[in-house]
CSV table of C-alpha atoms and ligand atoms in Angstrom, one decimal:
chain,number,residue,atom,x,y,z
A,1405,UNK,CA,128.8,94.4,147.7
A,1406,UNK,CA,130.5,91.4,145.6
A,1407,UNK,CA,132.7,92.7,143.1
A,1408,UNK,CA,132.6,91.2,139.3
A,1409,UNK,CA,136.2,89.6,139.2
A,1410,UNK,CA,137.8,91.0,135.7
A,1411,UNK,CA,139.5,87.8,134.9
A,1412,UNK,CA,141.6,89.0,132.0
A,1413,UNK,CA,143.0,84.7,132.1
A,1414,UNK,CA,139.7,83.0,131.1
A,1415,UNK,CA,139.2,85.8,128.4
A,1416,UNK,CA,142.4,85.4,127.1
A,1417,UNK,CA,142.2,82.0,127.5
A,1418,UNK,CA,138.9,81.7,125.5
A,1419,UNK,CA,140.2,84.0,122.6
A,1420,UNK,CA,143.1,82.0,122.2
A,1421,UNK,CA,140.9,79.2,120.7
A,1422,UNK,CA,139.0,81.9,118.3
A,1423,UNK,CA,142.9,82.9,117.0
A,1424,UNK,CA,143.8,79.5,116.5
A,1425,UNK,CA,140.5,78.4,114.6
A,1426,UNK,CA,141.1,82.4,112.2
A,1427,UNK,CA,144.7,81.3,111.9
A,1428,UNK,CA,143.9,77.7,110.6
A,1429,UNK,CA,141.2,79.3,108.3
A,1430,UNK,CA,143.8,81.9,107.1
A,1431,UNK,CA,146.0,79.2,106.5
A,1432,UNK,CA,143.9,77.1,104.7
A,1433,UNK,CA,142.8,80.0,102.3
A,1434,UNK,CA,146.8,81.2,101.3
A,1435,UNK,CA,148.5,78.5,101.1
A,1436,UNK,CA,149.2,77.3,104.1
A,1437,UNK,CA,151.6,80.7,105.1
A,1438,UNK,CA,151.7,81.0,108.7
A,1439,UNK,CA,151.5,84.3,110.4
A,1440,UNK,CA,154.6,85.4,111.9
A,1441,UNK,CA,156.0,88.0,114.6
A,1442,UNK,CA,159.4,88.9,114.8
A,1443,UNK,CA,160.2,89.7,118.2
A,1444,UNK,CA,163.7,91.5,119.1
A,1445,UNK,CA,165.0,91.6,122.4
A,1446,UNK,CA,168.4,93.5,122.8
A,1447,UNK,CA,170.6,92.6,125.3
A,1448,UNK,CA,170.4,90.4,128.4
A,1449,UNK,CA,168.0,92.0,130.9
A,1450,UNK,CA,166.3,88.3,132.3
A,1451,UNK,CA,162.9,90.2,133.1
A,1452,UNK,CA,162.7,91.4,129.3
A,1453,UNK,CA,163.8,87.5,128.0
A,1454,UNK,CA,160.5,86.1,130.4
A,1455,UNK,CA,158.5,88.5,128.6
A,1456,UNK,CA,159.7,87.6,124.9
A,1457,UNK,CA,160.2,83.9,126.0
A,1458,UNK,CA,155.8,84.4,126.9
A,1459,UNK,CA,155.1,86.3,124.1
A,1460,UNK,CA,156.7,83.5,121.9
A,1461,UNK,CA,154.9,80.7,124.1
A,1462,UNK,CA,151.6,82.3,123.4
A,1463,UNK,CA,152.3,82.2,119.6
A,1464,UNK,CA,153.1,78.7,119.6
A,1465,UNK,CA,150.0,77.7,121.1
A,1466,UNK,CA,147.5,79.5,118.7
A,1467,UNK,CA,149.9,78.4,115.7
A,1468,UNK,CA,151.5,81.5,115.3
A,1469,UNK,CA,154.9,81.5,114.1
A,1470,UNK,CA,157.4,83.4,116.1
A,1471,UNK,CA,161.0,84.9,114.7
A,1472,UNK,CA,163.5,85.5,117.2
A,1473,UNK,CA,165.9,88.3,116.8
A,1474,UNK,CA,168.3,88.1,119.7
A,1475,UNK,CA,170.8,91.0,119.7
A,1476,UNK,CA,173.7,91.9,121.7
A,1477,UNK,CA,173.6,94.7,125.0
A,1478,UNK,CA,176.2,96.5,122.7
A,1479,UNK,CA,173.9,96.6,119.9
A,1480,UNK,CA,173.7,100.6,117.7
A,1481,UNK,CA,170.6,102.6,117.1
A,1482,UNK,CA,171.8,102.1,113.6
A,1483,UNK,CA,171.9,98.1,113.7
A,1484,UNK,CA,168.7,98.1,115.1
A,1485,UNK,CA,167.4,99.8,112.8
A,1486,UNK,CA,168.7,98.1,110.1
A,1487,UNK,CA,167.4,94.8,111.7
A,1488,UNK,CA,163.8,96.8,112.0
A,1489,UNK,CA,164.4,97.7,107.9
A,1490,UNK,CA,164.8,94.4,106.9
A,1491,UNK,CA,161.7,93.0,108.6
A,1492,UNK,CA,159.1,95.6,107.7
A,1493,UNK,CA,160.3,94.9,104.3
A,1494,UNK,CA,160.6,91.0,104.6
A,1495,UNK,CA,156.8,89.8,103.4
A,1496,UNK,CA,157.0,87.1,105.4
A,1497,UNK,CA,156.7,89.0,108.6
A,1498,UNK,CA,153.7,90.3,109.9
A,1499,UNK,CA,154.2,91.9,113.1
A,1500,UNK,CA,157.1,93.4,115.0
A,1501,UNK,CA,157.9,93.0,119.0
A,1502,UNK,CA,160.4,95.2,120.1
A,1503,UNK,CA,160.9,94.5,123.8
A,1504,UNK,CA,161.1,97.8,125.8
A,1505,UNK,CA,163.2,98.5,127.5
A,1506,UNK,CA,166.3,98.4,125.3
A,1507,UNK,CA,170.0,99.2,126.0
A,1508,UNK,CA,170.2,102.9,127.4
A,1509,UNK,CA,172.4,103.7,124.6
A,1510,UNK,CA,169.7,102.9,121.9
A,1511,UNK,CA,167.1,106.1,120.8
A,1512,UNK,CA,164.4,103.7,121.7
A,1513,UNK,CA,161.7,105.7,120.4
A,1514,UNK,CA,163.7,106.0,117.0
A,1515,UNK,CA,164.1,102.4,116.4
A,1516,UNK,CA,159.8,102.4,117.7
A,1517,UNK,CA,159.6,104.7,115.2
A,1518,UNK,CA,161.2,103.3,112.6
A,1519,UNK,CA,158.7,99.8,112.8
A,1520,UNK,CA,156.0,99.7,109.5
A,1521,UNK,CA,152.7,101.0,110.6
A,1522,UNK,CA,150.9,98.0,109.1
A,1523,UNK,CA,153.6,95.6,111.1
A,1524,UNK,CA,153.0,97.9,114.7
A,1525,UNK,CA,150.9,95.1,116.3
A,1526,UNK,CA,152.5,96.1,119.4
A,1527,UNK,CA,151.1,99.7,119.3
A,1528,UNK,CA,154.1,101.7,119.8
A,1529,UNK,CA,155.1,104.0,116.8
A,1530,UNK,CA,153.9,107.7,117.0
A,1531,UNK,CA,151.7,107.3,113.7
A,1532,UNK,CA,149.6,104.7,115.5
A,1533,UNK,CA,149.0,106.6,118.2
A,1534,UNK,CA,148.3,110.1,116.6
A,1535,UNK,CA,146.0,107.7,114.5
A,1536,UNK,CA,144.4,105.4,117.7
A,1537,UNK,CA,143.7,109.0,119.3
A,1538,UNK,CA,142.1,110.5,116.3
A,1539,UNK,CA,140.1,107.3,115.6
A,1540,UNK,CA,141.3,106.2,112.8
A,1541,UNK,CA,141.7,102.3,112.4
A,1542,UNK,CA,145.3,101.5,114.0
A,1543,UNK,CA,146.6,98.5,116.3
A,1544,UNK,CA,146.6,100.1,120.2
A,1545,UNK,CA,149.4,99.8,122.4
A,1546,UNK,CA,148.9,96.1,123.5
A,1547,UNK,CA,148.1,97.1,127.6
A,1548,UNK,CA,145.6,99.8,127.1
A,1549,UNK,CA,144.4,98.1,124.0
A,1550,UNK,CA,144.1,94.6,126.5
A,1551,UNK,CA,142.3,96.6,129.6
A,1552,UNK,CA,139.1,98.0,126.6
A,1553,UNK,CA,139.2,94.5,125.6
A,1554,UNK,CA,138.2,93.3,129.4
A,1555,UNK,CA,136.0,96.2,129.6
A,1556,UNK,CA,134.4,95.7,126.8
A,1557,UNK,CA,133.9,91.7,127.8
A,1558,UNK,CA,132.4,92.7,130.6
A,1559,UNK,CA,130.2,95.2,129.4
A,1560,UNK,CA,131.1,97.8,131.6
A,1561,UNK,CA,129.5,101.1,131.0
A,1562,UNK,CA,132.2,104.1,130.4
A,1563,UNK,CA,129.9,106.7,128.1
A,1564,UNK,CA,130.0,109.8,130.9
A,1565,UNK,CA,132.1,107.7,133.8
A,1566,UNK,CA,134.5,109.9,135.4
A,1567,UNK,CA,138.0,107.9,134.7
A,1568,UNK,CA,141.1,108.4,136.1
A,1569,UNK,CA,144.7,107.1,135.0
A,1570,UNK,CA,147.7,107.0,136.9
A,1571,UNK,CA,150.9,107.0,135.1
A,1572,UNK,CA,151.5,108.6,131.1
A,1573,UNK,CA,153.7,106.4,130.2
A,1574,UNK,CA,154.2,106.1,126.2
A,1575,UNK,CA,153.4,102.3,126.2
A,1576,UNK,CA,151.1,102.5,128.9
A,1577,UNK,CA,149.0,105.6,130.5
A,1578,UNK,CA,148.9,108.2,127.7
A,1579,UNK,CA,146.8,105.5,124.8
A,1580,UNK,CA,145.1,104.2,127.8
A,1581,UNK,CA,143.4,107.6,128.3
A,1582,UNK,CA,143.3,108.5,125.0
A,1583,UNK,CA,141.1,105.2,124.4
A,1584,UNK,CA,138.7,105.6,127.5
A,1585,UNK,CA,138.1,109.2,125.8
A,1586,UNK,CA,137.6,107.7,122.6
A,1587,UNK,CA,134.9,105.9,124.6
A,1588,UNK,CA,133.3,108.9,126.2
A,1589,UNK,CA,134.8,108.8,129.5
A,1590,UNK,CA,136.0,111.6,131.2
A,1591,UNK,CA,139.4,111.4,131.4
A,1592,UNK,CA,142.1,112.9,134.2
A,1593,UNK,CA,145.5,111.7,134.1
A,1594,UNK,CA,147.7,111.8,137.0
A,1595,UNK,CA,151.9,111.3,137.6
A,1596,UNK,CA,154.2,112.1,139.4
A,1597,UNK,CA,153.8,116.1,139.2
A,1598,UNK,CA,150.2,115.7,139.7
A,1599,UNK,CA,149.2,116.7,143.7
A,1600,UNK,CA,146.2,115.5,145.8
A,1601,UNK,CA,146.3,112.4,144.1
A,1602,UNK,CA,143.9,110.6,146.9
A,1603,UNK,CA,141.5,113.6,146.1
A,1604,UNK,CA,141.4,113.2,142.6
A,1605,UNK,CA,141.3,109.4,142.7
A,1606,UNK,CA,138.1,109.2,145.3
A,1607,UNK,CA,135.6,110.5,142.7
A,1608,UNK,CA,136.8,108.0,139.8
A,1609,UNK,CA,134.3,105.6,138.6
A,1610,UNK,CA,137.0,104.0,137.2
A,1611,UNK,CA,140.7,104.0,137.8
A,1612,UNK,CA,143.6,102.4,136.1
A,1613,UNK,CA,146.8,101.7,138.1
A,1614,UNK,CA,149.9,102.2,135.5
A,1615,UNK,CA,152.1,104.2,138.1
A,1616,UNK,CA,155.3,101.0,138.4
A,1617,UNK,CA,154.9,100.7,142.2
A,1618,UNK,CA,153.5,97.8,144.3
A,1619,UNK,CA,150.9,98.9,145.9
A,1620,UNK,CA,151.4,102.7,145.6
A,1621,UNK,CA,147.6,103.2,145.5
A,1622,UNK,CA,146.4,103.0,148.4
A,1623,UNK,CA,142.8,101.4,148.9
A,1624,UNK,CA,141.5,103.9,151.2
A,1625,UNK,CA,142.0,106.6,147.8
A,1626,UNK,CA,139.4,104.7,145.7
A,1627,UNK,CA,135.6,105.0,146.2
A,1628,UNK,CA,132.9,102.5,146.7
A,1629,UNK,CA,131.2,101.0,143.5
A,1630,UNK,CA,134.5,102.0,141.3
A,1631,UNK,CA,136.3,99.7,138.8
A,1632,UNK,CA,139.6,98.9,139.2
A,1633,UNK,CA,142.0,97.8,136.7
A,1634,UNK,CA,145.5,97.0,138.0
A,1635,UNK,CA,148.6,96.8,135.2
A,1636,UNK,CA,150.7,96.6,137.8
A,1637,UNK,CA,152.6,92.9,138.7
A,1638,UNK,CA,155.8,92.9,141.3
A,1639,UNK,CA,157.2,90.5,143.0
A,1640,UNK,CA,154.9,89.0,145.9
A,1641,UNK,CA,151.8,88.8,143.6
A,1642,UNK,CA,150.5,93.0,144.1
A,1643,UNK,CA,149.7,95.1,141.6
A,1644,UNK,CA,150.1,99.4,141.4
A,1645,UNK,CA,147.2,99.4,144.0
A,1646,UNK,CA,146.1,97.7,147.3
A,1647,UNK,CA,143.3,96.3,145.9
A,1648,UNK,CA,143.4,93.7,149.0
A,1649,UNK,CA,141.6,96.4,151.0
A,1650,UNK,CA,138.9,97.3,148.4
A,1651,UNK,CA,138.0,94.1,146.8
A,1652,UNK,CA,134.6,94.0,148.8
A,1653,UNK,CA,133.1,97.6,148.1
A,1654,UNK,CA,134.0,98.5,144.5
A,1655,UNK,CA,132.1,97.1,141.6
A,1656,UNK,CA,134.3,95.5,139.7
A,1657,UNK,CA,138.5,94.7,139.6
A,1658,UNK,CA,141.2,92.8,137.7
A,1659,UNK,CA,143.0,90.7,140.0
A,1660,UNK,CA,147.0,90.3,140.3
A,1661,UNK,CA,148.3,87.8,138.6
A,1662,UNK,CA,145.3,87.2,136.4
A,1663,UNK,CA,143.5,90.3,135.2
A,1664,UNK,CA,145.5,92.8,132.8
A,1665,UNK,CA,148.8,90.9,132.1
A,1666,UNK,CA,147.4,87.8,130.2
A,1667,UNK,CA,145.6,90.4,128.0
A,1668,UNK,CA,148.2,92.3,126.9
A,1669,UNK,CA,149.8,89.1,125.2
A,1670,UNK,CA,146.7,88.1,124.2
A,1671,UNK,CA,146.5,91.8,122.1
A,1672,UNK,CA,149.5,91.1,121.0
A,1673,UNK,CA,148.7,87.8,119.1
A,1674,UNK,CA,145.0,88.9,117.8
A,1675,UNK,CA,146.3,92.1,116.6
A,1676,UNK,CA,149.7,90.1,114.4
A,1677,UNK,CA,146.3,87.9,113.5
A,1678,UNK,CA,144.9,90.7,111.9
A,1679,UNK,CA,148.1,91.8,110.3
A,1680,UNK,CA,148.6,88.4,108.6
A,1681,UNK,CA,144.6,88.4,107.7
A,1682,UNK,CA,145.1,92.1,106.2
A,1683,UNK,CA,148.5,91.5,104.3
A,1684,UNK,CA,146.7,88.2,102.4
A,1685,UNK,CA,143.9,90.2,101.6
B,1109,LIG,P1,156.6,103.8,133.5
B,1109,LIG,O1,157.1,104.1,132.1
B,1109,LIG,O2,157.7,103.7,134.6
B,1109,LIG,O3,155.6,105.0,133.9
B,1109,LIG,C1,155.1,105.1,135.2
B,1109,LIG,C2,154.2,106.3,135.3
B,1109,LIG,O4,153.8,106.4,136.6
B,1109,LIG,C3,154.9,107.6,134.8
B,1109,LIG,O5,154.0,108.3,134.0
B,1109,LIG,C4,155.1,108.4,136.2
B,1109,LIG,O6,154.9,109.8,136.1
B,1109,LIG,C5,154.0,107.8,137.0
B,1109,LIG,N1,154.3,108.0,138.4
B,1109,LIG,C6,155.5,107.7,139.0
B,1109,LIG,N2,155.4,108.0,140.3
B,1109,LIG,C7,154.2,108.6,140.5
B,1109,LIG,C8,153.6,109.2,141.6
B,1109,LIG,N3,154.2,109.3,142.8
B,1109,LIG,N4,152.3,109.6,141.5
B,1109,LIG,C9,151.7,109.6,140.3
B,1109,LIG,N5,152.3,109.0,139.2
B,1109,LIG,C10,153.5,108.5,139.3
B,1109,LIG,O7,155.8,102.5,133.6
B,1109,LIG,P2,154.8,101.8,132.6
B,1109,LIG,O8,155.7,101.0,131.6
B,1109,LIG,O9,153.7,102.7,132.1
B,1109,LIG,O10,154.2,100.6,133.5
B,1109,LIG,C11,153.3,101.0,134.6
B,1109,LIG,C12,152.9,99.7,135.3
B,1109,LIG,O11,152.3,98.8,134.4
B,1109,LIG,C13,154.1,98.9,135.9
B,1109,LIG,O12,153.7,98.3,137.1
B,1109,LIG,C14,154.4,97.9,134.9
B,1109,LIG,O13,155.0,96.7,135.4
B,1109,LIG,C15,153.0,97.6,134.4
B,1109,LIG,N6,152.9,97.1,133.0
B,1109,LIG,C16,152.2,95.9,132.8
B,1109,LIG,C17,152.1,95.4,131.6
B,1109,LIG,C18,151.4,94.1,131.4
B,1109,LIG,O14,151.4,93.5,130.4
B,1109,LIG,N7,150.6,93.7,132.4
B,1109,LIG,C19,152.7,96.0,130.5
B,1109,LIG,C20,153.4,97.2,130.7
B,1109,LIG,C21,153.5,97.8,132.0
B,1109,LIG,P3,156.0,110.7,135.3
B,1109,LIG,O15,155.6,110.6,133.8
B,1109,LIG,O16,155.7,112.1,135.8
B,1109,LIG,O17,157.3,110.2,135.5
């Protein structure tokens, strides 16, 4: 079997020219105001700076503006939350990035919280997700939202697929399955409590990898003719699962690099798009 390569790069790639061309046009019709997201990154954690400094790359080359917060490791729960007050009420901000992990001293999911629904391009405040899962209009945590984009490109089938996530992460695992139900999938989710994983995984039409360790997925637990989407990146160039051994009998897979992690970013921008188009509406 030759598997349909999901390369999450070329899409991305492709619908960076469509945000340029909607930004231009947005531009054009208010005044030439560009859209901007703020992006805060606390502290000095150099894999969390790659992932801003990206993030901020991307903008510039669709001709969104990016606003760089910078704060110190010692940084309060309070001061961040002041910093998140005076953005969601600055008008000149559309989205808001705030780079997880932050300083274990912060209430992370306070300060997530505390970010404007309307300004939660990143898809990480409670509201948004209590309102992705009921299926009301709301921007989806960036990675889940970025994987049903590729799926979607690809038009592959989830009405009735039996689909199983590993990991429930806030960011990650839990909006992912909450989205693949939302598209009619039969959903199982599976961590680190959860036992005969390799049983449960072999039936999966589709399973997506969002479990943190290379490789922890072994091939051998995934069936022929699945899809596999890997969120997974360590160092090395593997993903959450051994997709090395079962890239010539499933039916379709995201490579590592390549596949998930240019979408994310990629959410990330159309969805601050769509803040800025909403907000000059
Ligand atoms: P996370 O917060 O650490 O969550 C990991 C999840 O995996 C948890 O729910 C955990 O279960 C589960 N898990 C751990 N050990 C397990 C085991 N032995 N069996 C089954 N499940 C197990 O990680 P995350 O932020 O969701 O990220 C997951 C992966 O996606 C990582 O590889 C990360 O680098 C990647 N990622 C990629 C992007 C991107 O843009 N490409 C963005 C975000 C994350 P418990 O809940 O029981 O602890």
């Amino acid at each position: 079997m030759s598997a349909i390569v999901l390369d999450g790069k070329s899409l991305a790639a492709r619908t960076e020219t469509e945000i340029a061309a909607r930004t231009a046009a947005l531009m054009a019709r208010n005044g030439a105001r560009r859209p901007v997201l703020a992006t805060i990154l606390v502290g000095e954690d150099p894999a969390s700076a790659t992932y801003v400094r990206m993030k901020r790359n991307a903008c510039a080359r669709v001709g969104l503006e990016s606003l760089a917060l910078e704060l110190p490791a010692t940084t309060t729960t309070a001061e961040l939350l002041d910093h998140i007050a005076a953005l969601n009420a600055n008008p000149d901000c559309h989205g808001i990035l705030l780079q997880h992990p932050v300083p274990e001293q912060i209430d992370e999911r306070r300060c997530f919280d505390a970010i404007a629904l309307d300004k939660d391009v990143d898809g990480v405040t409670c509201a948004g997700f209590g309102r992705m899962a009921m299926g009301v209009p709301a921007y989806g945590a960036a990675t889940p939202q970025g994987i049903m984009r590729l799926l979607r490109a690809y038009d592959i089938e989830l009405a009735g697929k039996q689909a199983v996530v590993v990991g429930r992460s806030p960011i990650l695992g839990k909006p992912m399955a909450m989205m693949l139900l939302n598209a009619d999938a039969t959903v199982t989710i599976c961590h680190s409590r959860s036992r005969e994983l390799p049983t449960i995984l072999r039936s999966a039409d589709l399973v997506v990898g969002a479990v943190g360790r290379p490789e922890f997925i072994r091939g051998d637990w995934i069936g022929d003719g699945a899809v596999v989407m890997d969120a997974g990146y360590h160092p090395g160039g593997v993903g959450d699962i051994e997709l090395s051994a079962l890239k010539h009998r499933v039916a379709a897979y995201t490579p590592v690099p390549g596949g998930v992690g240019p979408m994310t970013i990629n959410t990330l921008l159309l969805q601050t798009l769509e803040a800025a188009e909403r907000a000059a509406r």
